[in-house]
């Protein structure tokens, strides 16, 4: 066993899981990443324009789900969750590729087109692999 401690939470206008876009590029709004004060030193080098991966814990997911209709479309045959991007899965880690559009405070970062709903725990933040050379 191991423990994942959230480092922050998403602040978003999305509040209903069923009405949220499936992916960020499907009409998701900008959202704030609000981090815990103790992780502030790790955020200092983030800049507007950086593309990052936000890893979240999809806390409203059904962790017992192993087969889904992709995109919740019952006309599509059932598939195993590990071949889909379904939020419902045994370990519901969300991976969101976003661009930073504002660094407003040491622990507040606004990102473009995040489909995570308000209050979703943030578990990590990573640069994308195609990011420019380290600063």
Coordinates of N, CA and C in Angstrom, one line a residue:
X1 N 0.8 -1.2 0.0 CA 0.0 0.0 0.0 C 0.9 1.2 0.0
X2 N 0.4 2.3 -0.5 CA 1.0 3.6 -0.5 C 0.0 4.7 -0.4
X3 N 0.4 5.9 -0.1 CA -0.5 7.0 0.1 C -0.1 8.1 -1.0
X4 N -1.2 8.6 -1.6 CA -1.0 9.8 -2.4 C -1.6 11.0 -1.7
X5 N -0.9 12.0 -1.5 CA -1.4 13.2 -0.8 C -1.6 14.3 -1.8
X6 N -2.8 14.8 -1.9 CA -3.1 15.9 -2.9 C -2.2 17.1 -2.6
X7 N -1.7 17.7 -3.6 CA -0.9 18.9 -3.5 C -1.7 20.2 -3.8
X8 N -3.0 20.0 -4.2 CA -3.8 21.1 -4.4 C -5.2 20.6 -4.9
X9 N -5.9 21.6 -5.4 CA -7.3 21.3 -5.9 C -7.6 22.2 -7.2
X10 N -8.4 21.7 -8.0 CA -8.9 22.4 -9.2 C -10.0 23.3 -8.8
X11 N -10.0 24.6 -9.2 CA -11.1 25.5 -9.1 C -11.6 25.8 -10.5
X12 N -12.8 25.3 -10.7 CA -13.4 25.4 -12.1 C -14.9 25.8 -12.0
X13 N -15.3 26.3 -13.2 CA -16.8 26.5 -13.3 C -17.5 25.2 -13.6
X14 N -16.8 24.1 -13.9 CA -17.5 22.8 -14.1 C -17.8 22.2 -12.7
X15 N -19.0 21.9 -12.5 CA -19.4 21.4 -11.2 C -20.2 20.1 -11.3
X16 N -20.6 19.7 -12.5 CA -21.4 18.5 -12.7 C -20.6 17.6 -13.6
X17 N -20.2 16.5 -13.1 CA -19.5 15.5 -13.8 C -20.1 15.1 -15.1
X18 N -21.4 14.9 -15.1 CA -22.2 14.4 -16.3 C -22.2 15.5 -17.4
X19 N -22.1 16.8 -17.0 CA -22.1 17.8 -18.0 C -20.8 18.3 -18.5
X20 N -19.7 17.8 -17.8 CA -18.3 18.2 -18.2 C -17.9 17.6 -19.5
X21 N -17.1 18.3 -20.3 CA -16.5 17.8 -21.5 C -15.7 16.5 -21.2
X22 N -15.6 15.6 -22.1 CA -14.8 14.4 -21.9 C -13.3 14.7 -22.0
X23 N -12.9 15.7 -22.9 CA -11.6 16.1 -23.1 C -11.5 17.6 -23.0
X24 N -10.3 18.2 -22.7 CA -10.1 19.6 -22.7 C -10.4 20.4 -23.9
X25 N -10.2 19.7 -25.1 CA -10.4 20.4 -26.3 C -11.8 20.3 -26.8
X26 N -12.7 19.9 -26.0 CA -14.1 19.8 -26.3 C -15.0 20.8 -25.6
X27 N -14.4 22.0 -25.4 CA -15.1 23.1 -24.8 C -14.9 23.3 -23.3
X28 N -13.8 22.7 -22.8 CA -13.5 22.9 -21.4 C -13.1 24.3 -21.1
X29 N -13.5 24.9 -20.0 CA -13.1 26.2 -19.6 C -11.7 26.3 -19.1
X30 N -11.2 27.5 -19.0 CA -9.9 27.7 -18.2 C -10.3 27.4 -16.7
X31 N -9.3 27.0 -16.0 CA -9.5 26.7 -14.6 C -8.3 27.1 -13.8
X32 N -8.4 27.2 -12.5 CA -7.3 27.5 -11.6 C -6.8 26.3 -10.9
X33 N -5.5 26.2 -10.9 CA -4.9 25.1 -10.0 C -4.5 25.8 -8.8
X34 N -5.0 25.4 -7.7 CA -4.8 26.1 -6.4 C -4.0 25.1 -5.5
X35 N -2.7 25.4 -5.3 CA -1.8 24.5 -4.6 C -1.7 24.7 -3.1
X36 N -1.3 23.7 -2.4 CA -1.0 23.9 -1.0 C 0.2 24.7 -0.8
X37 N 0.2 25.5 0.3 CA 1.4 26.4 0.5 C 2.7 25.7 0.6
X38 N 2.7 24.4 1.1 CA 4.0 23.7 1.3 C 4.6 23.3 0.0
X39 N 3.9 23.3 -1.1 CA 4.5 22.9 -2.4 C 5.0 24.1 -3.2
X40 N 4.8 25.3 -2.7 CA 5.1 26.6 -3.4 C 6.6 26.5 -4.0
X41 N 7.6 26.1 -3.2 CA 8.9 26.1 -3.8 C 9.0 25.3 -5.1
X42 N 8.2 24.3 -5.3 CA 8.2 23.5 -6.5 C 7.5 24.1 -7.7
X43 N 6.8 25.2 -7.5 CA 6.1 25.9 -8.5 C 6.8 27.1 -9.1
X44 N 7.9 27.5 -8.5 CA 8.5 28.8 -8.8 C 9.0 29.0 -10.2
X45 N 9.3 27.9 -10.9 CA 9.8 28.0 -12.3 C 8.7 27.9 -13.4
X46 N 7.4 27.8 -13.0 CA 6.4 27.7 -14.0 C 6.2 29.1 -14.6
X47 N 5.9 29.1 -16.0 CA 5.8 30.3 -16.7 C 4.6 30.2 -17.6
X48 N 4.0 31.4 -17.9 CA 2.9 31.5 -18.9 C 3.5 30.9 -20.2
X49 N 2.6 30.1 -20.8 CA 3.0 29.4 -22.1 C 3.5 28.0 -21.9
X50 N 4.0 27.7 -20.7 CA 4.4 26.3 -20.5 C 3.3 25.3 -20.6
X51 N 3.6 24.2 -21.3 CA 2.6 23.1 -21.4 C 3.0 22.1 -20.3
X52 N 2.0 21.7 -19.5 CA 2.2 20.8 -18.4 C 1.2 19.7 -18.4
X53 N 1.5 18.6 -17.7 CA 0.6 17.5 -17.5 C 0.1 17.7 -16.0
X54 N -1.2 17.8 -15.8 CA -1.8 17.9 -14.5 C -2.3 16.5 -14.2
X55 N -1.8 15.9 -13.2 CA -2.3 14.6 -12.7 C -3.3 14.8 -11.6
X56 N -4.5 14.3 -11.7 CA -5.5 14.5 -10.7 C -6.0 13.1 -10.2
X57 N -6.7 13.2 -9.1 CA -7.3 12.0 -8.6 C -8.8 12.2 -8.8
X58 N -9.4 11.4 -9.7 CA -10.8 11.6 -10.1 C -11.7 11.0 -9.0
X59 N -11.9 11.8 -8.0 CA -12.5 11.3 -6.7 C -14.0 10.9 -6.9
X60 N -14.6 11.3 -7.9 CA -16.0 10.9 -8.1 C -16.1 9.6 -9.0
X61 N -15.0 9.0 -9.3 CA -15.0 7.8 -10.2 C -15.6 6.6 -9.5
X62 N -16.1 5.7 -10.3 CA -16.5 4.4 -9.8 C -15.3 3.5 -9.9
X63 N -14.7 3.1 -8.8 CA -13.5 2.4 -8.8 C -13.7 0.9 -9.1
X64 N -14.9 0.4 -9.1 CA -15.2 -1.0 -9.4 C -15.4 -1.2 -10.9
X65 N -15.4 -0.2 -11.7 CA -15.7 -0.4 -13.1 C -14.5 -0.9 -13.9
X66 N -14.7 -2.0 -14.7 CA -13.7 -2.6 -15.5 C -14.0 -2.6 -17.0
X67 N -15.3 -2.4 -17.3 CA -15.7 -2.3 -18.7 C -16.7 -1.2 -18.9
X68 N -16.5 -0.4 -20.0 CA -17.3 0.7 -20.3 C -17.7 0.8 -21.8
X69 N -18.8 1.5 -22.0 CA -19.1 1.9 -23.4 C -18.3 3.2 -23.6
X70 N -17.3 3.2 -24.5 CA -16.5 4.4 -24.7 C -17.4 5.7 -25.0
X71 N -16.9 6.7 -24.3 CA -17.6 8.0 -24.4 C -19.1 7.9 -23.9
X72 N -19.4 6.9 -23.0 CA -20.7 6.7 -22.5 C -21.8 6.5 -23.5
X73 N -21.4 6.0 -24.7 CA -22.3 5.8 -25.8 C -22.7 4.3 -25.8
X74 N -23.9 4.0 -25.4 CA -24.4 2.6 -25.3 C -24.4 1.9 -26.7
X75 N -24.3 2.6 -27.8 CA -24.3 2.0 -29.1 C -22.9 1.5 -29.5
X76 N -21.9 1.9 -28.7 CA -20.5 1.4 -28.9 C -20.3 0.2 -28.0
X77 N -19.7 -0.9 -28.5 CA -19.5 -2.1 -27.7 C -18.7 -1.8 -26.5
X78 N -18.9 -2.6 -25.4 CA -18.2 -2.5 -24.2 C -16.7 -2.8 -24.5
X79 N -15.8 -2.1 -23.7 CA -14.4 -2.3 -23.8 C -13.8 -2.2 -22.4
X80 N -12.7 -2.8 -22.2 CA -12.0 -2.8 -20.9 C -11.5 -1.4 -20.7
X81 N -11.6 -0.9 -19.4 CA -11.3 0.5 -19.1 C -9.9 0.9 -19.5
X82 N -8.9 -0.1 -19.4 CA -7.5 0.3 -19.7 C -7.2 0.5 -21.1
X83 N -8.2 0.3 -22.0 CA -8.1 0.7 -23.4 C -8.9 2.0 -23.7
X84 N -9.3 2.6 -22.7 CA -10.1 3.9 -22.8 C -9.6 5.0 -21.9
X85 N -10.2 6.1 -22.0 CA -9.8 7.3 -21.1 C -10.9 7.5 -20.1
X86 N -11.7 6.5 -19.8 CA -12.8 6.6 -18.9 C -12.3 7.0 -17.5
X87 N -13.0 7.9 -16.9 CA -12.7 8.3 -15.5 C -13.0 7.2 -14.5
X88 N -13.9 6.3 -14.8 CA -14.2 5.2 -14.0 C -13.2 4.1 -14.2
X89 N -12.5 3.7 -13.2 CA -11.4 2.7 -13.2 C -10.9 2.4 -11.8
X90 N -10.2 1.4 -11.6 CA -9.7 1.0 -10.3 C -8.9 2.1 -9.6
X91 N -8.0 2.7 -10.3 CA -7.1 3.8 -9.8 C -7.4 5.0 -10.7
X92 N -8.3 5.9 -10.3 CA -8.7 6.9 -11.2 C -7.8 8.1 -11.3
X93 N -6.6 7.9 -11.9 CA -5.7 9.0 -12.1 C -6.1 9.7 -13.4
X94 N -6.3 11.0 -13.3 CA -6.6 11.8 -14.5 C -5.3 12.4 -15.0
X95 N -5.1 12.4 -16.4 CA -4.0 13.1 -17.0 C -4.5 14.1 -17.9
X96 N -4.1 15.4 -17.7 CA -4.6 16.5 -18.5 C -3.5 17.3 -19.0
X97 N -3.4 17.4 -20.3 CA -2.4 18.3 -21.0 C -2.9 19.6 -21.1
X98 N -2.3 20.6 -20.5 CA -2.9 22.0 -20.5 C -1.7 23.0 -20.7
X99 N -2.1 24.2 -21.0 CA -1.1 25.3 -21.1 C -1.4 26.3 -20.0
X100 N -0.3 26.8 -19.4 CA -0.4 27.8 -18.4 C -0.7 29.1 -19.0
X101 N -1.8 29.8 -18.6 CA -2.1 31.1 -19.1 C -1.9 32.3 -18.1
X102 N -1.7 31.9 -16.8 CA -1.5 33.0 -15.8 C -0.9 32.3 -14.6
X103 N 0.1 33.0 -14.1 CA 0.6 32.6 -12.7 C 0.3 33.8 -11.9
X104 N -0.8 33.7 -11.1 CA -1.3 34.9 -10.3 C -0.8 35.1 -9.0
X105 N -0.3 34.0 -8.4 CA 0.2 34.1 -7.0 C 1.2 32.9 -6.9
X106 N 1.9 32.8 -5.8 CA 2.9 31.7 -5.7 C 2.2 30.3 -5.7
X107 N 0.9 30.3 -5.4 CA 0.3 28.9 -5.4 C -1.0 28.9 -6.2
X108 N -1.2 29.8 -7.1 CA -2.3 29.9 -8.0 C -1.9 30.0 -9.4
X109 N -2.3 29.0 -10.3 CA -1.9 29.0 -11.7 C -3.2 28.7 -12.5
X110 N -3.4 29.6 -13.5 CA -4.6 29.4 -14.4 C -4.1 28.6 -15.6
X111 N -4.9 27.6 -16.0 CA -4.6 26.8 -17.2 C -5.7 26.9 -18.2
X112 N -5.4 26.7 -19.4 CA -6.4 26.7 -20.5 C -7.0 25.3 -20.7
X113 N -8.4 25.3 -20.8 CA -9.1 24.1 -21.2 C -8.9 22.9 -20.4
X114 N -9.3 22.9 -19.1 CA -9.1 21.8 -18.2 C -10.5 21.2 -18.0
X115 N -10.7 19.9 -18.3 CA -12.0 19.3 -18.1 C -12.3 18.7 -16.7
X116 N -11.4 18.9 -15.8 CA -11.6 18.4 -14.4 C -12.6 19.3 -13.7
X117 N -13.4 18.7 -12.9 CA -14.5 19.5 -12.2 C -14.0 20.1 -11.0
X118 N -14.7 21.1 -10.5 CA -14.3 21.9 -9.3 C -14.1 21.0 -8.1
X119 N -13.0 21.2 -7.4 CA -12.6 20.5 -6.2 C -11.8 19.2 -6.5
X120 N -11.6 18.9 -7.7 CA -10.8 17.7 -8.0 C -9.4 17.8 -7.4
X121 N -9.0 16.8 -6.7 CA -7.6 16.8 -6.1 C -6.5 16.8 -7.2
X122 N -5.5 17.6 -7.0 CA -4.3 17.5 -7.9 C -3.3 16.7 -7.1
X123 N -2.7 15.7 -7.8 CA -1.7 14.9 -7.2 C -0.3 15.1 -7.7
X124 N -0.1 15.7 -8.9 CA 1.2 16.0 -9.4 C 1.1 17.0 -10.6
X125 N 2.2 17.5 -11.0 CA 2.3 18.4 -12.1 C 3.6 18.2 -12.8
X126 N 3.6 17.9 -14.1 CA 4.9 17.6 -14.8 C 5.0 18.4 -16.1
X127 N 6.2 18.7 -16.5 CA 6.3 19.3 -17.8 C 6.0 18.3 -18.9
X128 N 5.6 18.7 -20.1 CA 5.4 17.8 -21.2 C 6.8 17.4 -21.7
X129 N 6.9 16.2 -22.3 CA 8.2 15.7 -22.7 C 8.8 16.5 -23.8
X130 N 8.0 17.2 -24.6 CA 8.5 18.0 -25.7 C 8.7 19.4 -25.3
X131 N 8.8 19.7 -24.0 CA 9.1 21.0 -23.5 C 10.5 21.4 -23.9
X132 N 10.7 22.7 -24.1 CA 12.0 23.2 -24.4 C 13.1 22.8 -23.4
X133 N 14.3 22.9 -23.7 CA 15.4 22.5 -22.8 C 15.2 23.2 -21.4
X134 N 15.6 22.4 -20.4 CA 15.5 22.9 -19.0 C 16.1 24.3 -18.9
X135 N 15.5 25.1 -18.1 CA 15.9 26.5 -17.9 C 17.1 26.5 -16.9

